Coordinates of C-alpha atoms in Angstrom, one line a residue:
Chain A
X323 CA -26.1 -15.3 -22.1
X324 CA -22.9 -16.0 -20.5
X325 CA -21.2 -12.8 -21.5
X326 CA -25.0 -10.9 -20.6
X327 CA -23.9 -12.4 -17.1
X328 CA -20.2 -11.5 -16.9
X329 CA -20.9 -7.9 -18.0
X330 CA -23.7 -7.4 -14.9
X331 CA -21.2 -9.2 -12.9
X332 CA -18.2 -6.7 -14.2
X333 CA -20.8 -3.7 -13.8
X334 CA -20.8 -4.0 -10.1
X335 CA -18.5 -2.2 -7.9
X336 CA -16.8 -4.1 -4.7
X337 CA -16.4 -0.3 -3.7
X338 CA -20.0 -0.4 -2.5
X339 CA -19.6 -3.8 -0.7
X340 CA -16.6 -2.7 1.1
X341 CA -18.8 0.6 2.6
X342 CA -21.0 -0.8 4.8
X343 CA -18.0 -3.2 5.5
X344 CA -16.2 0.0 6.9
X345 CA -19.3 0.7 8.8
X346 CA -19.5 -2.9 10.5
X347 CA -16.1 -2.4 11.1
X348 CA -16.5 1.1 13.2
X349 CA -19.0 -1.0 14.8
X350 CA -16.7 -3.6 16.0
X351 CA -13.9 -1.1 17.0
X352 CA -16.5 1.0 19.2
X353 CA -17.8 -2.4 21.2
X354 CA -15.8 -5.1 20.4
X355 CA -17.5 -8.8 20.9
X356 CA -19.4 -11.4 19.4
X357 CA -22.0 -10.2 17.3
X358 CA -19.9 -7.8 16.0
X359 CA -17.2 -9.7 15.2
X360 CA -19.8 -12.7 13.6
X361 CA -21.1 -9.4 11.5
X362 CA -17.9 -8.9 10.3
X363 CA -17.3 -12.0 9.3
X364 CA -20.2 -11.9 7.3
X365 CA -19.5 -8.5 5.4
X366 CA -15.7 -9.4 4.9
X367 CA -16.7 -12.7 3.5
X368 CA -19.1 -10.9 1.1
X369 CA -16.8 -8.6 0.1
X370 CA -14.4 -10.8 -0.7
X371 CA -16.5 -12.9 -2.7
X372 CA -18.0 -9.9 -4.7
X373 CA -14.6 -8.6 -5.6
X374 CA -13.4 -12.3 -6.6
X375 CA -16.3 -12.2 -8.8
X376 CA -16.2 -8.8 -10.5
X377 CA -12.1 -9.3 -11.0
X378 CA -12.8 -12.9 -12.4
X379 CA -15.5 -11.5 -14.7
X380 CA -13.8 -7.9 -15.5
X381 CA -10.6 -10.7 -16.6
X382 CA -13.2 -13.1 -18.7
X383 CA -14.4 -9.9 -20.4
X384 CA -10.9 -8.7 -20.8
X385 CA -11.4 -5.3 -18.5
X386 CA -8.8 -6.0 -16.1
X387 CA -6.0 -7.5 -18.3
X388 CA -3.0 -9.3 -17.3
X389 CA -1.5 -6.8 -15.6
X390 CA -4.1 -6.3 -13.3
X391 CA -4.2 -9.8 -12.8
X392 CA 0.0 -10.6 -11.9
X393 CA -0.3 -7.3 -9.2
X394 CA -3.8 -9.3 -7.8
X395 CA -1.8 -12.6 -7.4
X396 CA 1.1 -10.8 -5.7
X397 CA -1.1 -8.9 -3.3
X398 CA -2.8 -12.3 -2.1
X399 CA 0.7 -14.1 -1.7
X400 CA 2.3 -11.1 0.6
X401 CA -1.1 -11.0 2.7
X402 CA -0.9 -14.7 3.3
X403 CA 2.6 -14.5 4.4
X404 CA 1.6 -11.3 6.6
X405 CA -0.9 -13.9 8.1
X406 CA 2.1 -16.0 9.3
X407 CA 3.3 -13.2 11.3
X408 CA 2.5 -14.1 15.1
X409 CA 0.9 -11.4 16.8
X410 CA 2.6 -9.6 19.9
X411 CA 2.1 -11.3 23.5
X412 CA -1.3 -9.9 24.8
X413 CA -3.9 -9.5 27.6
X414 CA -6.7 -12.1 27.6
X415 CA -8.6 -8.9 26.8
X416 CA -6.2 -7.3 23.9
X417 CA -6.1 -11.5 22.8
X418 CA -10.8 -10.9 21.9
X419 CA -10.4 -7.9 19.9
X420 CA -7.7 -9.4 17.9
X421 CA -10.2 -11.5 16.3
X422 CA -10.5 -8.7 14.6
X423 CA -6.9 -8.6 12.7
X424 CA -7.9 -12.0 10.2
X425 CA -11.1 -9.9 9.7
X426 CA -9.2 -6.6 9.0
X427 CA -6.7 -8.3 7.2
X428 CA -9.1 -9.9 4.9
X429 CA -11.0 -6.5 3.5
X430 CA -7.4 -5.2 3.0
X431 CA -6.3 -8.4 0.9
X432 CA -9.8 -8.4 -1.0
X433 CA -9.5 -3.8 -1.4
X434 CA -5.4 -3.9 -2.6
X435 CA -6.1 -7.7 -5.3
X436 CA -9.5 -6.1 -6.5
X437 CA -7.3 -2.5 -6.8
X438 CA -4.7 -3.9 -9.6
X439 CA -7.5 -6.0 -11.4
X440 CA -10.2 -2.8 -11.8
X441 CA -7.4 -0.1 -12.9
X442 CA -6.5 3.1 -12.0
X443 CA -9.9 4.6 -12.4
X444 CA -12.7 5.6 -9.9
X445 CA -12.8 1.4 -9.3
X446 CA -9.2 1.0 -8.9
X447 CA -8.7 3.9 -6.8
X448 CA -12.2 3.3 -4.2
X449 CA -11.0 -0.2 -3.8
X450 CA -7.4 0.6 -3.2
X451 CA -8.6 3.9 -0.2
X452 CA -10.8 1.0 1.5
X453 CA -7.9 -1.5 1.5
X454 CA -6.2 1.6 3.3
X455 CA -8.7 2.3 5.8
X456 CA -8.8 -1.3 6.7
X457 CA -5.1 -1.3 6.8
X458 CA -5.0 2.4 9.3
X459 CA -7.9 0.2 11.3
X460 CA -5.3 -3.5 11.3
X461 CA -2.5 -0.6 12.4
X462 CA -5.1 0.9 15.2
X463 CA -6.9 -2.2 16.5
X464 CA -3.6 -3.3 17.9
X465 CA -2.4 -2.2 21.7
X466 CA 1.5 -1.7 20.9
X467 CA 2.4 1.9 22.0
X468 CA 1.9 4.3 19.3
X469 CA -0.6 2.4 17.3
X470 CA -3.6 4.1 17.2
X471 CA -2.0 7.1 16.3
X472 CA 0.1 5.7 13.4
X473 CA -3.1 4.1 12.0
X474 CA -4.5 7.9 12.6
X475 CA -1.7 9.3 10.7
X476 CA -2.1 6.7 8.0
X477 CA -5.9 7.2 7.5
X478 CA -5.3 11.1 7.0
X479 CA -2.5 10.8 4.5
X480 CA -4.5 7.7 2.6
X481 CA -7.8 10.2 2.7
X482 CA -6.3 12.8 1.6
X483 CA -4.0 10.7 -1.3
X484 CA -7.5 9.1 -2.4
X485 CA -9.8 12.4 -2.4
X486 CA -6.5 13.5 -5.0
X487 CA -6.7 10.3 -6.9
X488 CA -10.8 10.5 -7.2
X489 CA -10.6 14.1 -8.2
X490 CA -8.0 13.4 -11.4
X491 CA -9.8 10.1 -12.1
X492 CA -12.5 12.1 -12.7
X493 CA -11.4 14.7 -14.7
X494 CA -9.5 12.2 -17.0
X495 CA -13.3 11.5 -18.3
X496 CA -13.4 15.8 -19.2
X497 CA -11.8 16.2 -22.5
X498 CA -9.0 19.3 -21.9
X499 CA -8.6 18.7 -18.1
X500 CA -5.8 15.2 -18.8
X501 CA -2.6 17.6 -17.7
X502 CA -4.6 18.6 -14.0
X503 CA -5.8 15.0 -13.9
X504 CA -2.7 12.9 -14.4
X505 CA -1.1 15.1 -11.6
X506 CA -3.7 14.6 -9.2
X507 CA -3.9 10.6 -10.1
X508 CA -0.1 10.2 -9.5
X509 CA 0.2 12.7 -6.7
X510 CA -2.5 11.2 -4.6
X511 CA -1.2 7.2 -5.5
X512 CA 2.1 8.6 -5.0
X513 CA 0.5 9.7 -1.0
X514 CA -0.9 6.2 -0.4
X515 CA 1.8 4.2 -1.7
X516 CA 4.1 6.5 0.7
X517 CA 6.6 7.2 -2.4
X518 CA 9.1 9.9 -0.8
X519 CA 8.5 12.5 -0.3
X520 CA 5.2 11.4 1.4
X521 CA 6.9 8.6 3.0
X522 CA 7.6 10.4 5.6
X523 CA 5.0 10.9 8.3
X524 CA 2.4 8.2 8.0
X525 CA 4.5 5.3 6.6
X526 CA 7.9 5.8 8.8
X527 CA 5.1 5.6 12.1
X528 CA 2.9 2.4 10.4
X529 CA 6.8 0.7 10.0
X530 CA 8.0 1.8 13.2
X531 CA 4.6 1.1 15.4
X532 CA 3.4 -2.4 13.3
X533 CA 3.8 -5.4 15.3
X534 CA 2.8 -8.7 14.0
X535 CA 0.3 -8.9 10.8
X536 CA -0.3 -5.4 10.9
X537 CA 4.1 -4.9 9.9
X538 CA 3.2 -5.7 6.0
X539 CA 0.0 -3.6 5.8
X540 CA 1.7 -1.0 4.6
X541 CA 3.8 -3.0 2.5
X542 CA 1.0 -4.7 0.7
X543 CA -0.6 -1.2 0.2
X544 CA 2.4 0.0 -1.2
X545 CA 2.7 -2.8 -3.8
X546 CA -1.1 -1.9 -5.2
X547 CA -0.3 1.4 -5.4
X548 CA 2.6 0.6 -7.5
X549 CA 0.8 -1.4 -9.7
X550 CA -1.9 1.3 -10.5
X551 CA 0.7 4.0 -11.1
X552 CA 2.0 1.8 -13.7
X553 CA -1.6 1.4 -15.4
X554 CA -1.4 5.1 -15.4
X555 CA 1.9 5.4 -16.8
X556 CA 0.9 3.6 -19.7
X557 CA -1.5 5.4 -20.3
X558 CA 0.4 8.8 -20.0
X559 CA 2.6 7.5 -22.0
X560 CA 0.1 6.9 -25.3
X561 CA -0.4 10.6 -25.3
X562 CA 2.7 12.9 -26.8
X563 CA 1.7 16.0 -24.9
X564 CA 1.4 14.1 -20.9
X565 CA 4.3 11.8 -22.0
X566 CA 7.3 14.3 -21.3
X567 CA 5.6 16.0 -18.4
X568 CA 4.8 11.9 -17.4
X569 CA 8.7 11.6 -17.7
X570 CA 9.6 14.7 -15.7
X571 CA 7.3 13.9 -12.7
X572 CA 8.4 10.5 -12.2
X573 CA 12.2 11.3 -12.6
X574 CA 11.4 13.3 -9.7
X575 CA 9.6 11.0 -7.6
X576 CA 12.9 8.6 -8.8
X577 CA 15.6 10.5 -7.6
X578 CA 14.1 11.8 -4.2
X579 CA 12.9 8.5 -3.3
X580 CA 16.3 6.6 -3.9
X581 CA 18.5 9.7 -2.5
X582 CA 16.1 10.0 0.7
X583 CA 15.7 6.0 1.2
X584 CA 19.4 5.2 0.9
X585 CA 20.4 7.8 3.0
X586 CA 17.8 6.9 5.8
X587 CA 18.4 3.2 5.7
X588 CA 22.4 3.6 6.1
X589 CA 21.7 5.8 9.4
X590 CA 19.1 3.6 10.3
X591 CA 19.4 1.8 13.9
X592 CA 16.3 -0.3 13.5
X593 CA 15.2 -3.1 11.4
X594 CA 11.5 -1.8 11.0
X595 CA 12.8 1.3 10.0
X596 CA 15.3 0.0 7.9
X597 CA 13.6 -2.2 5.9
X598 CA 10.9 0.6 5.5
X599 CA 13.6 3.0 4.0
X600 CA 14.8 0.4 1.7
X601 CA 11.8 -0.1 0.8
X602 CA 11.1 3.4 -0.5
X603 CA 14.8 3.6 -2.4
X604 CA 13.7 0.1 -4.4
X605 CA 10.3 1.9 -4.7
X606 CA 12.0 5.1 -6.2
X607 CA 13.9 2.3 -8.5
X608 CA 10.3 1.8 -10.1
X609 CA 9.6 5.2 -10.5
X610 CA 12.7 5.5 -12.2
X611 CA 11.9 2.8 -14.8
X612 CA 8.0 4.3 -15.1
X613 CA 10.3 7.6 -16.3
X614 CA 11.8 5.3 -18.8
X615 CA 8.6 4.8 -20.7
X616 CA 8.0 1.8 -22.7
X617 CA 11.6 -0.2 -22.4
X618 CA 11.6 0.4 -18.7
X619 CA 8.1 -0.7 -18.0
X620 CA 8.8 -4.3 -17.9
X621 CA 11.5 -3.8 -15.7
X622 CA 9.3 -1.7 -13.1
X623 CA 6.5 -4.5 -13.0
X624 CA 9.8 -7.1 -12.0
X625 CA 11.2 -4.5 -9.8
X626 CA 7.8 -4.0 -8.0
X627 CA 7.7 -7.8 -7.7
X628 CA 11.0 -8.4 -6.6
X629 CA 11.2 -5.9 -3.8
X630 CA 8.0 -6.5 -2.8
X631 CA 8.7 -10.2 -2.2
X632 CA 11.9 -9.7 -0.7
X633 CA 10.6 -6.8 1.9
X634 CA 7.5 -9.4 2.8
X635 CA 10.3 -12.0 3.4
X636 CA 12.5 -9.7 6.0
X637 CA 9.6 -8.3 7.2
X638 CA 8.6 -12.5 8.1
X639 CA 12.1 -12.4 9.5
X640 CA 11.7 -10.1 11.9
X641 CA 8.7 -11.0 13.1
X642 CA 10.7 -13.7 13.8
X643 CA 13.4 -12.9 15.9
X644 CA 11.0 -9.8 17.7
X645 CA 7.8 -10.4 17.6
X646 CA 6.3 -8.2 20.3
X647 CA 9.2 -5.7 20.9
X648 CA 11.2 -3.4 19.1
X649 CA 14.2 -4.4 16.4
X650 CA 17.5 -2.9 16.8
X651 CA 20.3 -4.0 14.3
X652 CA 21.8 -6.1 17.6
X653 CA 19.2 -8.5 17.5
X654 CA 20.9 -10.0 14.8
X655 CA 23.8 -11.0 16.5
X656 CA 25.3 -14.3 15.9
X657 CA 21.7 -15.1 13.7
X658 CA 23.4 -17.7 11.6
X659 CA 24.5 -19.8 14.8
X660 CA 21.2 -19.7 16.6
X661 CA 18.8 -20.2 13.6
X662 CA 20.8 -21.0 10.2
X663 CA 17.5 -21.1 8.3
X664 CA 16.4 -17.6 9.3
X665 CA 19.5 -16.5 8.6
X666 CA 20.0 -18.1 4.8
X667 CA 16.5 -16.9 4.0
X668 CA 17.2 -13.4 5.5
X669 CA 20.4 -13.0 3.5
X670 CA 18.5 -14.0 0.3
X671 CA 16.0 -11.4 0.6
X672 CA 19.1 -8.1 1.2
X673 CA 21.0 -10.4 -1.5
X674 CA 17.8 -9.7 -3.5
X675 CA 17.4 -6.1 -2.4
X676 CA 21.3 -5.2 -3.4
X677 CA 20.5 -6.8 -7.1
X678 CA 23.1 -9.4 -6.4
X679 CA 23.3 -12.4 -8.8
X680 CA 21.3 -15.5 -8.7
X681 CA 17.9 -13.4 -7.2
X682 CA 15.3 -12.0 -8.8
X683 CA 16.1 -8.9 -8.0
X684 CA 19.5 -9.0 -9.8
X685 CA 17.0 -9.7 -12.6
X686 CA 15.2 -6.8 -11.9
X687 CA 17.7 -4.1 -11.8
X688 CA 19.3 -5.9 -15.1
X689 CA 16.4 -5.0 -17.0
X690 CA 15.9 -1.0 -14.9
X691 CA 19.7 -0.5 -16.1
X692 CA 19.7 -1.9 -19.4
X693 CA 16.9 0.1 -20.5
X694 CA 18.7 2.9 -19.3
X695 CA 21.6 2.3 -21.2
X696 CA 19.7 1.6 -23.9
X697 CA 17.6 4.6 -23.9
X698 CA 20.8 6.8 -23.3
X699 CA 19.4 8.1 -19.8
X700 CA 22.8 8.1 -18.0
X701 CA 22.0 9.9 -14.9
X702 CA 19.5 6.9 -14.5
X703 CA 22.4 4.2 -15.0
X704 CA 23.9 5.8 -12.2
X705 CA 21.4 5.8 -10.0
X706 CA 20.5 2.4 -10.2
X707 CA 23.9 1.9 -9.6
X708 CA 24.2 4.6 -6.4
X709 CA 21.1 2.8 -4.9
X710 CA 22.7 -0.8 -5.7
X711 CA 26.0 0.7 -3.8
X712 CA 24.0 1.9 -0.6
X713 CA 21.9 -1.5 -0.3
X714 CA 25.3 -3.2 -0.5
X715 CA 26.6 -1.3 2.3
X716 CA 23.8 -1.6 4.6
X717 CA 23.0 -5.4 3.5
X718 CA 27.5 -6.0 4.4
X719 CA 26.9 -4.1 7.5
X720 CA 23.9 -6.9 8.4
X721 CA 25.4 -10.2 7.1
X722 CA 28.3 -9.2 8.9
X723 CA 26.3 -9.2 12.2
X724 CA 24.7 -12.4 11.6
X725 CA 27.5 -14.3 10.5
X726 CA 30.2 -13.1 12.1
X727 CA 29.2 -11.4 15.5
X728 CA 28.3 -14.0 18.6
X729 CA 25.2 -14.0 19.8
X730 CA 23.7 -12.4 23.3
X731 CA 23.8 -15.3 25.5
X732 CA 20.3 -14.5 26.5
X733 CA 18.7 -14.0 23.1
X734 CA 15.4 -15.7 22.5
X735 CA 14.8 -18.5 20.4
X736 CA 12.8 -17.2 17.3
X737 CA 9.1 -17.9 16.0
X738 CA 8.8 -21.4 14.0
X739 CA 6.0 -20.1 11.3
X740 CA 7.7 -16.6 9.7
X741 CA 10.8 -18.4 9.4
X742 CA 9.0 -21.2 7.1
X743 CA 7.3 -17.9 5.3
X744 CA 10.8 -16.3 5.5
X745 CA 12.1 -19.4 3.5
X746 CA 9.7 -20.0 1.3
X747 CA 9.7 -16.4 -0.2
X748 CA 13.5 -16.5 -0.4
X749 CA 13.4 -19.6 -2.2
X750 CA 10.6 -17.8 -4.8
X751 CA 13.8 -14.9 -5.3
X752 CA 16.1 -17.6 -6.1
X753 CA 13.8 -19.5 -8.3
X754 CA 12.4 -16.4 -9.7
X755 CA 16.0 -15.6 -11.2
X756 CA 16.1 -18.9 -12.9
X757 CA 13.0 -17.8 -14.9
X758 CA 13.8 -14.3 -15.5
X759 CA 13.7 -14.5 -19.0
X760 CA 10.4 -16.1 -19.1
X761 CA 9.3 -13.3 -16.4
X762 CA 10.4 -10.7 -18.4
X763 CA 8.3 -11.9 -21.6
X764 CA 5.6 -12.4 -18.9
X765 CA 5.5 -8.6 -18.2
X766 CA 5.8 -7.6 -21.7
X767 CA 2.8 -9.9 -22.7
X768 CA 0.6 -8.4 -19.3
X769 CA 1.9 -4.7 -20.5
X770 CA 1.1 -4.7 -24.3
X771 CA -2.6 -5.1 -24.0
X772 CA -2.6 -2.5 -21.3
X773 CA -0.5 0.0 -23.4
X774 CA -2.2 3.5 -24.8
X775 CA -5.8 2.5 -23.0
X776 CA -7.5 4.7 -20.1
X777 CA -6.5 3.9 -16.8
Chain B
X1449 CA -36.0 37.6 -14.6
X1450 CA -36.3 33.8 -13.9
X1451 CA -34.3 31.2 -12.7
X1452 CA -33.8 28.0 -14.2
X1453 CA -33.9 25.4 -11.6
X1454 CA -31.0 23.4 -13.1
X1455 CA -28.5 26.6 -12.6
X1456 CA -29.5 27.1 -9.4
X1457 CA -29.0 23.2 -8.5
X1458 CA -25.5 23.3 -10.8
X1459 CA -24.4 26.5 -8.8
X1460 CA -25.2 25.0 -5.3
X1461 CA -23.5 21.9 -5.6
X1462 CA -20.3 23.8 -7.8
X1463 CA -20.3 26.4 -4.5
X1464 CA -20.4 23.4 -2.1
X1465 CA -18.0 21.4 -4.1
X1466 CA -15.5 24.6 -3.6
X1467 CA -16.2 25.3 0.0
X1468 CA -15.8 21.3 1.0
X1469 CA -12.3 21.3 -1.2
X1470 CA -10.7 24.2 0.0
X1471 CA -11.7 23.9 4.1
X1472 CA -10.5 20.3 3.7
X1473 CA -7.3 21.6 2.1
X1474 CA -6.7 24.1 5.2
X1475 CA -7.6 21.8 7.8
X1476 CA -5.5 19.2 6.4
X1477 CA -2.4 21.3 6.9
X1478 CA -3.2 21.9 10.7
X1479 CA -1.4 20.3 13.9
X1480 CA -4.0 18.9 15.6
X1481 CA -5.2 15.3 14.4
X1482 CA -8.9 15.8 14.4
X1483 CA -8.5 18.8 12.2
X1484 CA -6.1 16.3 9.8
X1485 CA -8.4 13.6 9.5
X1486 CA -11.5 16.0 9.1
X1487 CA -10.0 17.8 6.5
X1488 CA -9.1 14.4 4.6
X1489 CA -12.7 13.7 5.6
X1490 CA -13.9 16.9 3.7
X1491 CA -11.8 16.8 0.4
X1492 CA -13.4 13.0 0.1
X1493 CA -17.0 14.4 0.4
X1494 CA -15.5 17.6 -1.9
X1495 CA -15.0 14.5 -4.5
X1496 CA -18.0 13.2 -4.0
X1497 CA -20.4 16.4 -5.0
X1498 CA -18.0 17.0 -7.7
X1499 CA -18.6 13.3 -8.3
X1500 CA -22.2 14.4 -8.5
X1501 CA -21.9 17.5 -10.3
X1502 CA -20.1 15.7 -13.5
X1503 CA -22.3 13.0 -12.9
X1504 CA -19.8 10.4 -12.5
X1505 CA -20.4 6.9 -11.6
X1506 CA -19.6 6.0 -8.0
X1507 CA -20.4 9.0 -6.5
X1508 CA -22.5 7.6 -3.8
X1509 CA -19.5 5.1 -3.0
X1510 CA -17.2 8.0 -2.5
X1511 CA -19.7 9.9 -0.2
X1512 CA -20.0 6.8 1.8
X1513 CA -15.8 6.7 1.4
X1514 CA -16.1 9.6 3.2
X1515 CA -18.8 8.9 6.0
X1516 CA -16.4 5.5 6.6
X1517 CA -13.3 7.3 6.5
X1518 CA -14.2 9.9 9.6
X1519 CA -16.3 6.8 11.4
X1520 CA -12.9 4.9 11.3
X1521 CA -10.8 8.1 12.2
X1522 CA -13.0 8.7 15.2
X1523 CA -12.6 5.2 16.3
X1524 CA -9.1 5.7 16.3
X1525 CA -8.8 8.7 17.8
X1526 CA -11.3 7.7 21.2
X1527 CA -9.1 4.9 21.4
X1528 CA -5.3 6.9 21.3
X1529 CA -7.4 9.0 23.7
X1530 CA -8.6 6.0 26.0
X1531 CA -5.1 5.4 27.3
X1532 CA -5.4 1.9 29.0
X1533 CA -7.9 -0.8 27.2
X1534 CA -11.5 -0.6 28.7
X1535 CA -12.2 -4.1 30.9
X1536 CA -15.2 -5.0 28.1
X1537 CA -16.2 -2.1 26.6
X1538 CA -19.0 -4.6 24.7
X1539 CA -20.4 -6.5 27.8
X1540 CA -22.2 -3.8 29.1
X1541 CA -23.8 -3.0 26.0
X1542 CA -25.3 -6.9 25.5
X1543 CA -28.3 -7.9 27.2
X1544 CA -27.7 -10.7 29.4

């Protein structure tokens, strides 16, 4: 009776909830006020209780897997710290629309967990474009020059990522059609997770534009859309004929994203941006390890976990130290004298981004190199090694700044609540690499069961 | 000579499915942003009738993903029109 129950419960799609969700939500963007924003409420609360529900049962029933279940738990912990974000100072006006951003940031938290948990088919993929349409509506609803368009721009390029990803997720069920549809699965997850080359455009404005909560939409998007490409590499991968072309593609995806994220976070002049283009080289370190096959796939689940954490915890960071305004590198002048905290936590997370010891992400570059080395994929050693060398030089040319330079004798005090989210996800790098054993036979155990099914 | 009503229906919706894919493909290479997003708006809906046409599950959902989508785009793109935020664009609307 029970199981009768899950499997009606699992049979449901949170896709359909989220629609008329989208719909309430036009409705509250064309006349913003009460009964709009109490429908809202409503609908987002539904929809987050219907997707609870169908991950819960899909895991009782042993649909969604681990897996699906370690990228659902990361999802929720970067949304809540993009919650501690404060948002920029505003008009009494601008301050009752952004009711709306808790709202927004809700459906995108309950469309980027349920993503991970329902898989890379039609499910995985619905869920994941509505958590992007929320996200282009977070990035929109907020007055800071630029924003509309950027959540424009990132609409378009998550449309037009999804229609790929619905199209090859379709034609996976077509015997003879798997070669067309893995390319349109990974080419369209590849568009809304803004791996390079289609970082550029869309994700550089959302970085750039973002103020407050809105600044990790894209990260949090980027994360889900990770997790599914690895569902789908697994599943490439149990098939002799898609595994090579598998391996080809993502190479490709590997060595433009590192080569075109290192280069654009050492010229980089601002922090949004530069985080953002360090965030697409650690993102082209997955890739790199999805190439790999089965030894590296353990290391891309830690790698998306790593970087993710530690982009969520600068990100906190500098909402920080600039809340409302733009971030040039000089903001961090003299960082260690005026908030020591900030500081520590800040040079965690680009300790974690470099690989350096004692983080998790040292952990997680351990495991992308030595399954390089192990499979005998040389050029890949060095590449994890090139993109190691540029965070180093970008992460010296910040530390330096904060703990050497003086600071601006009129530099504002920073925000009390990121830099408690800032030091709580630094601490989860450090303590992360204390357990990295145990989190590497974590992600073996969540990959196996996942290994050689449909996405 | 007599045609089958399930050909004709199978034709349609193939001819549709191609029309909506490849004008969403164009526009979605063009400048302007309405064009972008109607393009993105029109490979959805091209997903959806194929959706249809195999007789896939969801395909309501991703027709609907599609109405949402260009709702949501059109939102945007009156208010990075709008310039300056209207006083209460929903107070005039309410009954008092």
């Amino acid at each position: 009776m029970a199981a009768e129950s899950f499997a009606a419960i699992a049979s449901l799609t949170p896709a359909a909830a989220l629609a008329p969700l989208l719909f309430a939500l036009c409705v509250g963007l064309l006349a913003p006020g009460r009964a709009a924003s109490l429908a809202l409420a409503v609908a987002t609360a539904l929809a987050f209780c219907l997707c609870a529900a169908v991950g819960v049962a899909r895991l009782a029933l042993g649909l969604g897997g681990a897996l699906g279940f370690a990228g659902a738990v990361l999802i929720l912990a970067l949304g809540l710290a993009a919650l501690s974000l404060p948002a920029p100072p505003q008009s009494l006006q601008q301050a009752r629309e952004s009711r709306l951003n808790p709202l927004l940031a809700g459906a995108l938290l309950a469309g980027c967990a349920a993503a991970p948990l329902l898989g890379a088919g039609l499910e995985g993929v619905l869920a994941l474009q509505f958590a992007a349409m929320a996200a282009a509506a977070l990035l929109g609803v907020a007055r800071a020059p630029g924003a509309a368009d950027a959540g424009l721009r990132f609409l378009t390029q998550a449309g037009l990522g999804g229609a790929f990803a619905l199209i090859g997720a379709m034609l996976l069920a077509r015997p003879g059609s798997e070669p067309l549809a893995f390319a349109a699965l990974i080419g369209g997850l590849a568009m809304i997770a803004g791996l390079a080359p289609a970082h550029l455009g869309a994700h550089a404005n959302a970085a750039v534009a973002a103020k407050g909560p809105s600044a990790m939409a894209h990260h949090v998007i980027q994360a889900a859309g990770l997790f599914l490409l690895t569902f789908i590499a697994l599943a490439a991968y149990s098939n002799p004929v898609l595994a090579r072309a598998a391996a080809y593609v993502f190479s490709g995806l590997a060595v433009i994203g590192v080569g075109a994220g290192a280069l654009q976070a050492l010229a980089a002049r601002d922090l949004r941006r530069l985080v953002w283009a360090g965030a697409t080289a650690q993102a082209g370190l997955v890739a790199l390890a999805l190439a790999m096959g089965g030894p590296g796939m353990s290391g891309a689940m830690m790698q998306i976990v790593a970087f993710s954490l530690a982009t969520a915890a600068m990100s906190a960071a500098i909402g920080a130290i600039a809340p409302g305004a733009p971030a040039p590198i000089e903001a961090l002048d003299g960082l260690a004298r005026r908030a020591p905290i900030l500081a520590v936590a800040l040079s965690v997370a680009l300790l974690s981004f470099v690989g350096a010891p004692l983080t998790l992400g040292f952990a997680a570059k351990w495991q992308v190199l030595s399954a390089a080395i192990a499979a005998g994929w040389w050029w890949a050693a060095f590449l994890t090694l090139a993109a190691v060398l540029a965070a180093a030089i970008v992460a010296g040319r910040l530390l330096g700044r904060m703990f050497a330079s003086s600071p601006a004798p009129d530099a504002p005090a920073p925000h009390a609540a990121p830099v408690f989210a800032a030091a709580i996800l630094a601490a989860v790098l450090v303590i992360g690499a204390f357990n990295s054993g145990a989190l590497a036979l974590l992600a073996d155990a969540a990959i196996a069961p996942a290994a050689g099914r449909a996405p | 000579m007599t045609l089958d009503p399930q050909t004709v229906v199978t034709s349609a919706a193939a001819a549709a499915t191609a029309a909506l894919l490849a004008s969403g493909a164009i526009w979605s290479l063009a400048r302007s942003a309405w064009k972008r997003l109607f393009g993105a708006a029109f490979l959805q809906a091209g997903a959806g009738v194929l959706a249809l046409v195999y007789a896939a599950p969801y395909a309501a959902a991703i027709l609907l993903s599609a109405g949402a989508m260009a709702m949501v785009g059109a939102a945007l793109i009156v208010r990075s029109h709008e310039g300056a935020p209207a006083p209460d664009a929903g107070a005039a609307a309410r009954p008092r």
